[in-house]
Short mmCIF file of C-alpha atoms in Angstrom, two decimals:
data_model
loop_
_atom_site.label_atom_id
_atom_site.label_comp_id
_atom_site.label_asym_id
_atom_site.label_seq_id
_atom_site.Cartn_x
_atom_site.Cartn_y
_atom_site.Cartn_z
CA UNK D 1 0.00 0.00 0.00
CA UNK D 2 1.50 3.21 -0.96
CA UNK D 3 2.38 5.99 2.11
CA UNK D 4 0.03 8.90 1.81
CA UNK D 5 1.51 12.10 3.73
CA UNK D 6 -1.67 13.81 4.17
CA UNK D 7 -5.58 13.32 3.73
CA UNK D 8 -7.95 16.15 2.40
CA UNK D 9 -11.74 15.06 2.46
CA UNK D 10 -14.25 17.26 1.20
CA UNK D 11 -11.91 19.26 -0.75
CA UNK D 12 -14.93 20.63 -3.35
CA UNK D 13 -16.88 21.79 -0.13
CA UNK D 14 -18.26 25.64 -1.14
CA UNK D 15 -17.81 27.22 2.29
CA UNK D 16 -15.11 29.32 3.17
CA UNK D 17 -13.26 27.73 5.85
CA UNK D 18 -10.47 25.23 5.95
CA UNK D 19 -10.27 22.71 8.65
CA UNK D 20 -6.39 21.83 9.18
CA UNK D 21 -5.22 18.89 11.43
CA UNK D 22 -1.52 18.93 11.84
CA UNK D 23 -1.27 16.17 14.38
CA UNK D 24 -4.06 14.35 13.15
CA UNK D 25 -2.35 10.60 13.65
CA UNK D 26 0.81 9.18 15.32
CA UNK D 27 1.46 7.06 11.63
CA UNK D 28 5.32 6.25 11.31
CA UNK D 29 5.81 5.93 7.33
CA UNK D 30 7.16 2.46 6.68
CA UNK D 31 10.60 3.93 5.08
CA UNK D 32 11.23 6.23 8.56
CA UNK D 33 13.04 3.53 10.87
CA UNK D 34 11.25 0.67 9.49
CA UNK D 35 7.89 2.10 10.62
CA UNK D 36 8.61 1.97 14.25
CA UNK D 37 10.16 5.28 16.15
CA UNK D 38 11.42 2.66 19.02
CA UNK D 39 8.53 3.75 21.32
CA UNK D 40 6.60 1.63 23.63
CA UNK D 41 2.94 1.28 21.91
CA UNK D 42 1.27 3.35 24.61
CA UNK D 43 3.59 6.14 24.43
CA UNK D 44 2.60 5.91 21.04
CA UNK D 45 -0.99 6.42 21.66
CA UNK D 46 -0.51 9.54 23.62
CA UNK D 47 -0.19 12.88 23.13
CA UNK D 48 3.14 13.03 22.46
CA UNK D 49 2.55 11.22 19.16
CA UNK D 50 -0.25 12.75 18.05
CA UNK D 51 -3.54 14.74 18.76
CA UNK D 52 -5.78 12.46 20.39
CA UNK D 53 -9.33 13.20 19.04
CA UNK D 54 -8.32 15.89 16.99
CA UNK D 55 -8.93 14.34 13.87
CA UNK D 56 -12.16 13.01 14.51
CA UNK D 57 -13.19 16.60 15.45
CA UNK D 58 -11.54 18.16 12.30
CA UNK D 59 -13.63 15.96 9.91
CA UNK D 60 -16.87 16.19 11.62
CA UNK D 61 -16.20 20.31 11.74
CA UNK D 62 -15.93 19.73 7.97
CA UNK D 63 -18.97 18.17 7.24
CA UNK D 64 -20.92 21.05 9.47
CA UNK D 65 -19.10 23.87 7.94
CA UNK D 66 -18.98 22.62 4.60
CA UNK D 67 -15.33 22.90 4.60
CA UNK D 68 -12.68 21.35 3.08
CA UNK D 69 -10.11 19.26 5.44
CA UNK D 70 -6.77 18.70 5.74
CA UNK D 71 -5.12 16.17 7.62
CA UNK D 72 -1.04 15.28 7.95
CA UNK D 73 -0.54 11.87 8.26
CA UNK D 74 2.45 11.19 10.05
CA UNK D 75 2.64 11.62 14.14
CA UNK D 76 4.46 15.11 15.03
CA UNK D 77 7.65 12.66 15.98
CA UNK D 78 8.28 11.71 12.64
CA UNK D 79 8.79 15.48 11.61
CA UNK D 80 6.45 18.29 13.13
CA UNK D 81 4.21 20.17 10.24
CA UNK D 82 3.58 22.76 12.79
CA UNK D 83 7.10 23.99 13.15
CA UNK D 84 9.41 26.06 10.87
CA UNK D 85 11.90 24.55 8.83
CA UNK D 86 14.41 25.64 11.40
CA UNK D 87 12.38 25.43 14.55
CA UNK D 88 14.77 23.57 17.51
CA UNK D 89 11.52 21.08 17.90
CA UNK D 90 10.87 20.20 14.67
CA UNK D 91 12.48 17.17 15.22
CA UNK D 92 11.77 15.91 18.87
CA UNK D 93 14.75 13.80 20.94
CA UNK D 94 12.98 13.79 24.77
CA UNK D 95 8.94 14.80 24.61
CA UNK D 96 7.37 14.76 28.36
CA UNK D 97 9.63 12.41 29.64
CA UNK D 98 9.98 9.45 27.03
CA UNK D 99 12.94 9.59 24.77
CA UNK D 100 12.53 9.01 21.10
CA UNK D 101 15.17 5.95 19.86
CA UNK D 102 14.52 6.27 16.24
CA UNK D 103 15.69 10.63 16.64
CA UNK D 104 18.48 10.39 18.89
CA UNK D 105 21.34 10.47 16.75
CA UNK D 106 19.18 11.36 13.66
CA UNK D 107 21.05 13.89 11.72
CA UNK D 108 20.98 16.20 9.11
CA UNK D 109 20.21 14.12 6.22
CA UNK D 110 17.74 12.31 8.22
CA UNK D 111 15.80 15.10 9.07
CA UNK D 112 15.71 16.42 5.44
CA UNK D 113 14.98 12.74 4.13
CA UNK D 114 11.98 12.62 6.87
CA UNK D 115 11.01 16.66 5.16
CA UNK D 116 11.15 15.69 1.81
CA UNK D 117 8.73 12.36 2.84
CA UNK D 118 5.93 14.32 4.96
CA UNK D 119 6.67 17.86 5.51
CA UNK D 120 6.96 19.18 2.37
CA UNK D 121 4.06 17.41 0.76
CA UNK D 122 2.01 18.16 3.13
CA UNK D 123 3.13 21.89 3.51
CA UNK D 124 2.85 22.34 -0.19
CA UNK D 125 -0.73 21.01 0.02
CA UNK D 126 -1.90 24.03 2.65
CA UNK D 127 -0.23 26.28 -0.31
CA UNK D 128 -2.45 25.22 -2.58
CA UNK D 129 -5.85 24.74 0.11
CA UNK D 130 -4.79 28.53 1.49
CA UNK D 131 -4.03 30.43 -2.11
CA UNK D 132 -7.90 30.98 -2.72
CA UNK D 133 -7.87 35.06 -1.18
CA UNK D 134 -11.77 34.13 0.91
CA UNK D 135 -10.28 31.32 2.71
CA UNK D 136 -10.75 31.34 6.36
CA UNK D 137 -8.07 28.74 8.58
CA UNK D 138 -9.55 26.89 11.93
CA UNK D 139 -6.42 24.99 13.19
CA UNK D 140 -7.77 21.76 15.25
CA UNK D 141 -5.39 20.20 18.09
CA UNK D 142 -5.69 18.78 21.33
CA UNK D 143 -3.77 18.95 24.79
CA UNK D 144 -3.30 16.74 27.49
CA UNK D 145 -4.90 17.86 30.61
CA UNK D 146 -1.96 17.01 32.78
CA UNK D 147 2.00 16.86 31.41
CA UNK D 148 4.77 14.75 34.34
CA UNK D 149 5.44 16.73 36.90
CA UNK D 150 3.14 19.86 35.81
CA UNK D 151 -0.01 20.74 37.46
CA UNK D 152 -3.21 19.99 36.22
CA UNK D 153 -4.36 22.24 32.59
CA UNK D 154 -7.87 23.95 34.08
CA UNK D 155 -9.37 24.53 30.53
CA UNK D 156 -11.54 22.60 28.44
CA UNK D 157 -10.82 24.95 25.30
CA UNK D 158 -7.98 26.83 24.16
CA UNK D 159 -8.32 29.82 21.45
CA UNK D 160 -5.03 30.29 20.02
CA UNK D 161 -4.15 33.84 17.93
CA UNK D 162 -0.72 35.78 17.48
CA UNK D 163 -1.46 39.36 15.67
CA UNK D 164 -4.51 38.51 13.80
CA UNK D 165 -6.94 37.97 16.31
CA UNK D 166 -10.15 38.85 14.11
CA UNK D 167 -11.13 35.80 14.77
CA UNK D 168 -10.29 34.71 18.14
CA UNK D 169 -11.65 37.99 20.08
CA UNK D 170 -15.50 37.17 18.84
CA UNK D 171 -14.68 33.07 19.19
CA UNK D 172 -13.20 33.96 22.74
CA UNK D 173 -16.48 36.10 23.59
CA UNK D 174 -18.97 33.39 22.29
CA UNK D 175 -17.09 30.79 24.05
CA UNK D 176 -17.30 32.06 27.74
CA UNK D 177 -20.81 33.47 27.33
CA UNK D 178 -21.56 29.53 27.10
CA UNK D 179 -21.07 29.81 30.65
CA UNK D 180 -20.36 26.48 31.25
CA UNK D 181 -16.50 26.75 29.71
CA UNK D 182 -13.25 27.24 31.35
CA UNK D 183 -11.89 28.83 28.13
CA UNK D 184 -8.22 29.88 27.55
CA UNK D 185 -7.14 32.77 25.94
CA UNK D 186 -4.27 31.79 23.98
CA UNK D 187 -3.99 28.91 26.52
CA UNK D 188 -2.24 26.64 27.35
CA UNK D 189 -0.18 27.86 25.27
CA UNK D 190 1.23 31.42 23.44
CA UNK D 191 -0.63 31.35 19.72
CA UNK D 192 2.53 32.16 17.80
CA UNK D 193 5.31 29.73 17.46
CA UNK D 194 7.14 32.09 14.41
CA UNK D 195 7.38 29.51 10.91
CA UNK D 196 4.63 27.74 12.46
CA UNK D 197 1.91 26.22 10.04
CA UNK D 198 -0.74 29.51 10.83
CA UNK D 199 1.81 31.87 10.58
CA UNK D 200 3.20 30.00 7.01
CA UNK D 201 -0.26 29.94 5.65
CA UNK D 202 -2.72 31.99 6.98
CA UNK D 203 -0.53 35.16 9.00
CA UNK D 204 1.78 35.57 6.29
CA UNK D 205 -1.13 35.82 3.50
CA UNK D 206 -3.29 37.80 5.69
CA UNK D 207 -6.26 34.97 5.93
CA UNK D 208 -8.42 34.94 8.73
CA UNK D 209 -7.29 32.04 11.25
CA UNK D 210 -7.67 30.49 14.72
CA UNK D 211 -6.04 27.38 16.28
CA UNK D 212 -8.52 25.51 18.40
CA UNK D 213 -7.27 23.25 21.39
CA UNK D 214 -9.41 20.95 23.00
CA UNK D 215 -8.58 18.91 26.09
CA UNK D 216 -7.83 15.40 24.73
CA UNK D 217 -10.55 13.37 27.48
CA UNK D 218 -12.92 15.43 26.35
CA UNK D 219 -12.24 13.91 22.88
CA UNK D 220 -10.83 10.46 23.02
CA UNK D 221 -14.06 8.80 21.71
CA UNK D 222 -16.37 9.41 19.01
CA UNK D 223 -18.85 10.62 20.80
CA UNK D 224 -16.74 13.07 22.43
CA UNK D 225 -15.43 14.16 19.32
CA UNK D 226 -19.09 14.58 17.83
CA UNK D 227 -20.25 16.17 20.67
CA UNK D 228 -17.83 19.12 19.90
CA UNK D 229 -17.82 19.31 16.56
CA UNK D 230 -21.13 19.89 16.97
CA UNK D 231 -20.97 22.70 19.63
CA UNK D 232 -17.96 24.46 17.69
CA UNK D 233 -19.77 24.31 14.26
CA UNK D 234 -22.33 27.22 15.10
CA UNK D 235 -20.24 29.07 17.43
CA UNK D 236 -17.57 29.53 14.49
CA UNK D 237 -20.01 30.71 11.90
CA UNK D 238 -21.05 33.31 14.51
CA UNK D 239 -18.03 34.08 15.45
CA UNK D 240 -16.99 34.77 11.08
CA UNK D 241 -20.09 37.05 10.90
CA UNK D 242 -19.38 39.23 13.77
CA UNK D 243 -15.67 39.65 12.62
CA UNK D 244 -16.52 41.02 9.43
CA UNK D 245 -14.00 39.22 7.53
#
């Protein structure tokens, strides 16, 4: 079966959003280390591999919005989409503890050998998704609610923004006046990571973006991952029409 770096569903969808997934699976390509990073099988199925529910959530979030989707499909520890080319993490050693076998001693040529397989193809792909001037970028990820030795993460939802935050200030606003929300505001983490895949395709290009991150219980099972597809869908179309973009 031939590797497929990415997966775009929907991609003739009229409405003006694209749903992105950067971490959407923790796949190792069968040429990267022989398909196996070295990793234990459950660190593989956490959140250092990949977003855990995110997918799920980006596709149904397609469906409602009418929105294209695209999806990388190789975990973050393979190569990291949402990094710069020259971004210290792109290529991860130690993540929360666990120590990556296959990327210890991987060097330069490795690292451009693992771009040239996922990366770029993948990368080039959000060019093309991006280039229509209307578009409108929601960024889905998850987080897990609790890294070693950290305290616990108190928000179910994370609006992420760096300059542009057209977006996020209404999607912020609708959030918390659900009232039932502990929302963060570019939490749990800073919005801008400079290179990153928002500010490559959507900051750079002036498009109207947000990166939403949802707590990864809250999202582990389909229903989870239906339920808040489901309660984003609406909230983002509101939150489009009051920016005025």
């Amino acid at each position: 079966m031939t590797y497929t770096p990415f997966y775009l569903h929907g991609e003739t969808r009229p409405g003006r959003w694209l749903v992105t997934c950067d971490h959407a699976t923790n796949a190792v390509p069968p040429d990267i280390a022989g398909g196996d990073l070295g990793l234990h099988r459950t660190d593989m199925e956490r959140h250092i591999a990949y977003d855990v529910g995110a997918y799920g959530v980006a596709q149904e979030l397609g469906v409602l919005l009418s929105a294209p989707v695209l999806a990388a499909n190789f975990s973050r520890l393979v190569i990291d989409p949402n990094r710069g080319a020259d971004d210290p993490t792109l290529l991860m050693k130690l993540y929360d503890g666990s120590i990556i076998p296959a990327n210890r001693h991987a060097d330069t040529a490795e690292i451009e050998r693992r771009m040239e397989m996922c990366y770029r193809p993948y990368d080039a792909q959000l060019d093309r998704m991006t280039a229509l001037p209307h578009s409108v970028v929601v960024s889905v990820h998850s987080y897990t609610r609790q890294l070693r030795g950290r305290d616990p993460r108190p928000w179910e939802v994370g609006v992420l923004y760096a300059q542009d935050d057209r977006l996020a200030r209404p999607l912020i606003d609708l959030l918390k006046a659900e009232g039932d929300l502990c929302v963060g505001d570019n939490a749990p983490y800073s919005g801008h990571l400079p290179g990153d895949a928002i500010d490559r395709h959507a900051l750079r290009l002036g498009r109207p973006n947000v990166l939403i991150e949802l707590r990864n219980d809250l999202i582990a099972d389909d229903e989870g991952q239906r339920h808040w597809a489901a309660r984003l869908a609406p909230i983002l179309a509101q939150a489009l029409a009051q920016s005025g973009v």
